[in-house]
Tab-separated table of C-alpha atoms in Angstrom:
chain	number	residue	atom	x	y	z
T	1	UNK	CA	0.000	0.000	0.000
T	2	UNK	CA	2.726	2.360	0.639
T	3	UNK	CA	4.628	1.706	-2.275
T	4	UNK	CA	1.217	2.360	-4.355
T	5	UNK	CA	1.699	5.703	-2.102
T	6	UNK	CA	4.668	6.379	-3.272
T	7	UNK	CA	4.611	5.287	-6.622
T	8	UNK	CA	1.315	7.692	-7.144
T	9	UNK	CA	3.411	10.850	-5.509
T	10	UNK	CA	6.116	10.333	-7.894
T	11	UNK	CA	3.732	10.079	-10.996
T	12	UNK	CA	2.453	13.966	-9.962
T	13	UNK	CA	5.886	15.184	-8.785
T	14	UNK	CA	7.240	14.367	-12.376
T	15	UNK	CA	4.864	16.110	-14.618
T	16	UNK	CA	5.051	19.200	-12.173
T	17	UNK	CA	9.199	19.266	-11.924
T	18	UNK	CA	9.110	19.220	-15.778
T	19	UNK	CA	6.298	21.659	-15.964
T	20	UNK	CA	7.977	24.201	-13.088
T	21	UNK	CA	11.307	23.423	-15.266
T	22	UNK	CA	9.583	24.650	-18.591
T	23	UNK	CA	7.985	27.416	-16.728
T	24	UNK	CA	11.569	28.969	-16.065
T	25	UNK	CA	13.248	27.806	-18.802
T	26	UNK	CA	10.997	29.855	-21.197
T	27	UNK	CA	10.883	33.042	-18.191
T	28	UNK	CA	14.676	33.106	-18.560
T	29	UNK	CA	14.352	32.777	-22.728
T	30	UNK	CA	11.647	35.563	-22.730
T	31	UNK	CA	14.348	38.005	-20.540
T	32	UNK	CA	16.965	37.165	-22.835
T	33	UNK	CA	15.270	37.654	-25.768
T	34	UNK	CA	14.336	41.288	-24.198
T	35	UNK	CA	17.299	42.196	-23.485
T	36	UNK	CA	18.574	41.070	-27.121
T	37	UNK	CA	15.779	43.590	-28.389
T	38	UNK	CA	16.486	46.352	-26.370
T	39	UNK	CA	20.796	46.296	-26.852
T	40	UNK	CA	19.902	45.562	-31.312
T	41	UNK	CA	17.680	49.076	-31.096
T	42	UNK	CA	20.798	50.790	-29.090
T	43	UNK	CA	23.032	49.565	-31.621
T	44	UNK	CA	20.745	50.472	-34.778
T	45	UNK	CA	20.626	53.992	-32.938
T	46	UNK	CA	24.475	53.939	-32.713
T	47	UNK	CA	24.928	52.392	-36.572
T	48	UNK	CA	22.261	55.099	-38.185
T	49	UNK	CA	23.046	58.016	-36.494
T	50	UNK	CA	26.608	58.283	-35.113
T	51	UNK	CA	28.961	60.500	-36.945
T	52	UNK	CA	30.626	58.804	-40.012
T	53	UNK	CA	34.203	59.646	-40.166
T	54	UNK	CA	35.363	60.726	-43.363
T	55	UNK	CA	38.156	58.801	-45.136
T	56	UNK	CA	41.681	60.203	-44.681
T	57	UNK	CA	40.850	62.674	-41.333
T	58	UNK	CA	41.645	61.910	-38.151
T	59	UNK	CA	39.274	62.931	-35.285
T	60	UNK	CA	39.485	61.811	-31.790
T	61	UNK	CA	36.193	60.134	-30.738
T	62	UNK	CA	36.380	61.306	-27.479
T	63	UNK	CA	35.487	64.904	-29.192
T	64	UNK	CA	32.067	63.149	-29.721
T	65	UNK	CA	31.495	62.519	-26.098
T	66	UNK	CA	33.052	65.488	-24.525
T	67	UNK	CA	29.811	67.098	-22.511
T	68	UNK	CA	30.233	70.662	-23.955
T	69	UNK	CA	30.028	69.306	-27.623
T	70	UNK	CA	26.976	67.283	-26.769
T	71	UNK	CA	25.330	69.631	-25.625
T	72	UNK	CA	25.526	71.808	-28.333
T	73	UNK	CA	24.767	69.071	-30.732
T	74	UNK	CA	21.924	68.903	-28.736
T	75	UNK	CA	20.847	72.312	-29.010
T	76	UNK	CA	21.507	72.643	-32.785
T	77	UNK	CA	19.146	69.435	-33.195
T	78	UNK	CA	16.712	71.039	-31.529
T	79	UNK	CA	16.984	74.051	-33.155
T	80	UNK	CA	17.116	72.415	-36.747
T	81	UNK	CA	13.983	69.852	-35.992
T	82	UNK	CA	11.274	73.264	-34.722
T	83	UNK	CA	12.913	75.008	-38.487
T	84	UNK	CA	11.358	71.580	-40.578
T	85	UNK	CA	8.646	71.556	-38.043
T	86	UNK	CA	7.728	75.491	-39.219
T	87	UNK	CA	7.883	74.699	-42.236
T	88	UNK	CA	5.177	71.928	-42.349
T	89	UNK	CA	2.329	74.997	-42.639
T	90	UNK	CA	0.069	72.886	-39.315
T	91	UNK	CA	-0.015	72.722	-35.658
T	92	UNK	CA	3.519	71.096	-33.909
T	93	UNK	CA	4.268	69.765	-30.475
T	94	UNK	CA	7.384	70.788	-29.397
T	95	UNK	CA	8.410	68.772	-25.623
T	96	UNK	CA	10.965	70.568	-24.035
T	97	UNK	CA	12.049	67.852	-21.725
T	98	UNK	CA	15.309	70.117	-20.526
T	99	UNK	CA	12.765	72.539	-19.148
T	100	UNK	CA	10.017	70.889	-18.854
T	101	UNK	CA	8.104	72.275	-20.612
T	102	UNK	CA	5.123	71.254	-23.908
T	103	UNK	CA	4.467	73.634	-26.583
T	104	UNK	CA	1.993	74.029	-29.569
T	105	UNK	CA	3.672	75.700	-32.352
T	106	UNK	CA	2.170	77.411	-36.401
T	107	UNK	CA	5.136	78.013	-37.948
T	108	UNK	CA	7.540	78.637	-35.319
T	109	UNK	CA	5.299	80.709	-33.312
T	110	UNK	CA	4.349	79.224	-29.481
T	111	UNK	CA	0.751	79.614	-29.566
T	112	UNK	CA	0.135	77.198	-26.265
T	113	UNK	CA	2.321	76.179	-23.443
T	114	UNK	CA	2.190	74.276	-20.306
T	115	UNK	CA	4.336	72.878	-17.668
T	116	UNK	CA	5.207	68.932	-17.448
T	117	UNK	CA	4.331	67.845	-14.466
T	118	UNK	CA	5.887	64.584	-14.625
T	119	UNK	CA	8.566	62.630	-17.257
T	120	UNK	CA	9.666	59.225	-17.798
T	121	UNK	CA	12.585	58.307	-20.592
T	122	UNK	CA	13.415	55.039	-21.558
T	123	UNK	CA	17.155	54.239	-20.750
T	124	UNK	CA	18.072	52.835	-23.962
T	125	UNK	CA	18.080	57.214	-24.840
T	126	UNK	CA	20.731	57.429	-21.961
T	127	UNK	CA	22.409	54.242	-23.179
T	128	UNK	CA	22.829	54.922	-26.780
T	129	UNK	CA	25.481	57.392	-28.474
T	130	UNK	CA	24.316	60.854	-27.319
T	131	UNK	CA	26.008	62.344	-30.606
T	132	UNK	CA	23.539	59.549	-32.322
T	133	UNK	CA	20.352	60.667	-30.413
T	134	UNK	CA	20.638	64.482	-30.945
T	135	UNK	CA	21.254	63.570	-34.609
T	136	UNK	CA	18.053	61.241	-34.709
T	137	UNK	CA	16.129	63.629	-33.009
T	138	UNK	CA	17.410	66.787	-35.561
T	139	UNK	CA	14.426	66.299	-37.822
T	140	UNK	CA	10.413	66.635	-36.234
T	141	UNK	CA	9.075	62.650	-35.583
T	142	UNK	CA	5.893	61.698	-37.842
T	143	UNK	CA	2.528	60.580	-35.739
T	144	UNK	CA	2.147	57.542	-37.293
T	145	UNK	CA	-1.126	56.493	-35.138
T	146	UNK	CA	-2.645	57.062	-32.087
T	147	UNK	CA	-4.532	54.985	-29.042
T	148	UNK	CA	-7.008	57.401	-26.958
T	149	UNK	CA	-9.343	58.078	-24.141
T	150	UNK	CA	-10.927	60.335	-26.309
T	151	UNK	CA	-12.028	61.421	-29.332
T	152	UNK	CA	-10.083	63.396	-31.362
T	153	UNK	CA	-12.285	65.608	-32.580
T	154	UNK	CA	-15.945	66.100	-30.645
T	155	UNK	CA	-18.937	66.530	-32.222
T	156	UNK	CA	-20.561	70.240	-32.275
T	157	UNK	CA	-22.525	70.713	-35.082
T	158	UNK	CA	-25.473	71.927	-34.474
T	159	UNK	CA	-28.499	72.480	-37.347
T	160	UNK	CA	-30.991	74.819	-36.010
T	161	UNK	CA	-34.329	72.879	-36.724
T	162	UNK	CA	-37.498	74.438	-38.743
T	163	UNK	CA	-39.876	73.609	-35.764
T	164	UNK	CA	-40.461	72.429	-32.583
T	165	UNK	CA	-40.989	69.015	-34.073
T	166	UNK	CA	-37.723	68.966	-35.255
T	167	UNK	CA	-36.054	69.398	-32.041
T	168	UNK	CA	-32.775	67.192	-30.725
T	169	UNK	CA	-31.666	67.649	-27.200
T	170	UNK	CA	-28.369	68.569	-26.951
T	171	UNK	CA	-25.667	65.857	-26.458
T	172	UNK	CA	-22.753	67.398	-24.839
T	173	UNK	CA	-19.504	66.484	-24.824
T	174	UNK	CA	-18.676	63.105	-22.318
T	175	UNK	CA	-14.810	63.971	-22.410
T	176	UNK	CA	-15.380	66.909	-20.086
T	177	UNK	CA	-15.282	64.273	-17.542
T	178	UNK	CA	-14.010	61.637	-19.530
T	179	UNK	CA	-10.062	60.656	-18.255
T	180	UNK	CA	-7.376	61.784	-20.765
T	181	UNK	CA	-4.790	59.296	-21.762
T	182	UNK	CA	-3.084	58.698	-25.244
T	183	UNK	CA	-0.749	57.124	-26.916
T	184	UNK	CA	1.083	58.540	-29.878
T	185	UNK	CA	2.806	56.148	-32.141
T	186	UNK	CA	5.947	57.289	-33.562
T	187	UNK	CA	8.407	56.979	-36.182
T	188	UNK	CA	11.389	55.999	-35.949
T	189	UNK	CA	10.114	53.287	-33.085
T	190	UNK	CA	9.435	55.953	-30.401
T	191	UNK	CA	6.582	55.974	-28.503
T	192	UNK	CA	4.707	59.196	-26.368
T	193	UNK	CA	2.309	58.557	-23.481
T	194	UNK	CA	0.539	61.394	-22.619
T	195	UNK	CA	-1.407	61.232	-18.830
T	196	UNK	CA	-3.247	64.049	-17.219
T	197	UNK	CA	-1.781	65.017	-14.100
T	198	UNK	CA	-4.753	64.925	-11.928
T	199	UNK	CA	-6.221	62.260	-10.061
T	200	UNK	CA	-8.781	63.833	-7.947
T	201	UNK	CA	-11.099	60.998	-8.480
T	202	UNK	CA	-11.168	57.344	-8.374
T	203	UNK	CA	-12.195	56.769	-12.046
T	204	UNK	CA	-8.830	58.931	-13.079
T	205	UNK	CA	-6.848	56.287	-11.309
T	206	UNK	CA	-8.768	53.447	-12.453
T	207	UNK	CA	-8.672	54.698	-16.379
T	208	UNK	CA	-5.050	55.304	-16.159
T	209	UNK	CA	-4.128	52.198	-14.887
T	210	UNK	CA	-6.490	50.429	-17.074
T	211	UNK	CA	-5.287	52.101	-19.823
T	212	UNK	CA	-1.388	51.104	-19.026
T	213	UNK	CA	-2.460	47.329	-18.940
T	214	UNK	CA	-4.129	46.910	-22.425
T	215	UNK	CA	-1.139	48.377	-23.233
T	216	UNK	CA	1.313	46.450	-21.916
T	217	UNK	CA	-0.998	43.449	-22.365
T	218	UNK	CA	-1.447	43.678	-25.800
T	219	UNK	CA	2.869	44.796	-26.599
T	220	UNK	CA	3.693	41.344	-24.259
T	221	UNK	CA	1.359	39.293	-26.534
T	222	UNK	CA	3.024	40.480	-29.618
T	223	UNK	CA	6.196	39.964	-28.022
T	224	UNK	CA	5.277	36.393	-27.208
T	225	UNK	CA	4.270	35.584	-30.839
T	226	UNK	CA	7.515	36.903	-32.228
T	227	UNK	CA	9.390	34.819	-29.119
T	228	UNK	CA	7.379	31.535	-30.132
T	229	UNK	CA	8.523	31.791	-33.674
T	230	UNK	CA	12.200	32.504	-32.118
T	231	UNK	CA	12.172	35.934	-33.288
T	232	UNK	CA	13.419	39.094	-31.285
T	233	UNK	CA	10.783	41.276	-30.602
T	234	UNK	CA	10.852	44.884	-31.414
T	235	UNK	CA	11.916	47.539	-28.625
T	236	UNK	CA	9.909	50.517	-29.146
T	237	UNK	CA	11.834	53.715	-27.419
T	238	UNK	CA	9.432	55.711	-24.726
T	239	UNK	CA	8.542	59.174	-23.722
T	240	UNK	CA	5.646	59.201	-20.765
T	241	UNK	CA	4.680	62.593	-19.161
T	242	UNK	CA	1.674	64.100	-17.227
T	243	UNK	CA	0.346	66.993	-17.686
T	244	UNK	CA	-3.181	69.004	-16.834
T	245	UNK	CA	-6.035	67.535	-18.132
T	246	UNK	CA	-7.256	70.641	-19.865
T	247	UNK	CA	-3.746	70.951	-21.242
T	248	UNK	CA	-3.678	67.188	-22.560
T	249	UNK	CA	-6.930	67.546	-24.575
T	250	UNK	CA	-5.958	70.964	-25.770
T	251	UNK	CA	-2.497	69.133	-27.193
T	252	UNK	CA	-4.425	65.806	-28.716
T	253	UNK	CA	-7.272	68.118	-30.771
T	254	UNK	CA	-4.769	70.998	-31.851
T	255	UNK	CA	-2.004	68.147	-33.737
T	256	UNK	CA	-3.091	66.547	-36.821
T	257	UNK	CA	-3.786	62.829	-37.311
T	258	UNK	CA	-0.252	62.711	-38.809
T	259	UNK	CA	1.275	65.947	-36.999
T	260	UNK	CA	5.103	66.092	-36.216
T	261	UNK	CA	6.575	66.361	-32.948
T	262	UNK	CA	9.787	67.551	-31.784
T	263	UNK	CA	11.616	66.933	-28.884
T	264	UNK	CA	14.416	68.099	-26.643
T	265	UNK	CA	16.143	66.087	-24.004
């Protein structure tokens, strides 16, 4: 009887080590395969965007990470991404990470402003050449789609009807109370979250975190397909900031569907 005890308790213990062995084994291949994506995008950064040396000159490559120069690199990018942005005729953001600061721009002229309350920057920016950086952020990045709380544009026409028959009751607009959340979709694999600041009430909480998981929910299962097929999933660069609600709608309407963007870090 006990060795039909034992016998039984080795028959579950074996399916369960090999299962709990699995488990990890795929855990561990799913980190490494991360970290595989996130060190190929810091090296694509580096390959693209790092100063080419001309044949026949010699220039010390320390010269390229000296603070001074990258700073002004830095500031010339800047500088030469808001020109192309002015010249696009339409509404830019400009985010002033340095001073905190998010601007809406018509050809070079600041027609909105507000203060960022909050930032968060992915450290593959800090990891990667900051010569290459500055030179990938030099032209304005393209809003290639967008994932919202809100509508982008609210309805408010209004026909004035013939009659009292005619007569609609006014819908207004939900978003007034509506949480404001957004992701913009970027080129060149950068991604901006947008959060309002506030958080006066329960549902603001609840929407933003909500939000955050279908996110990160849906990103992990495309991760996971790309990991099954033993391919390295993409790493998307991130920019996540907060600012007042009022402030975060007013930026989502102003920018076109396909705006530009230009940032400063």
């Amino acid at each position: 009887m006990a060795n039909d005890s034992k016998k039984f308790s080795l028959a579950i213990r074996i399916p369960l080590w090999g299962l709990t062995f699995l488990s990890i084994a795929f855990i561990l291949y799913f980190i490494v395969m991360s970290l595989i994506s996130t060190s190929r995008k810091i090296s694509e950064i580096n390959s693209n965007y790092s100063f080419k040396q001309i044949e026949k000159t010699s220039i010390d490559e320390k010269f390229f990470t000296d603070s001074t120069f990258v700073e002004m690199q830095k500031e010339k990018a800047f500088t030469q991404s808001r020109i192309a942005m002015a010249e696009s005729d339409s509404i830019g953001l400009t985010l002033n990470l340095k001073d905190s600061l998010a601007l809406l721009e018509i050809n070079g002229v600041v027609v909105h402003k507000t203060k960022i309350s909050f930032m968060r920057i992915c450290k593959a920016f800090n990891k990667a050449n900051s010569y290459a950086v500055a030179s990938m952020l030099s032209t304005p990045l393209n809003i290639i789609k967008d994932t919202a709380t809100i509508k982008k544009v609210p309805l408010t026409l209004r026909m004035a009807p013939k009659d009292t028959s005619e007569y609609v009751p006014f819908v207004p607009d939900t978003s007034v109370t509506d949480p404001v959340n957004y992701i913009l979709e970027m080129n060149k694999g950068i991604r901006i979250f947008v959060y309002q600041q506030e958080r006066e009430k329960s549902k603001d909480a609840y929407n933003q975190i909500l939000f955050d998981i279908t996110d990160r929910t849906k990103n992990t299962v495309d991760a996971l397909r790309k990991i099954v097929n033993f391919e390295v999933p993409e790493y998307r660069l991130y920019i996540k900031i907060k600012v007042p609600k009022v402030d975060a709608k007013i930026i989502y309407r102003a920018i076109p569907q396909k705006g530009k963007i230009t940032v400063f870090w």
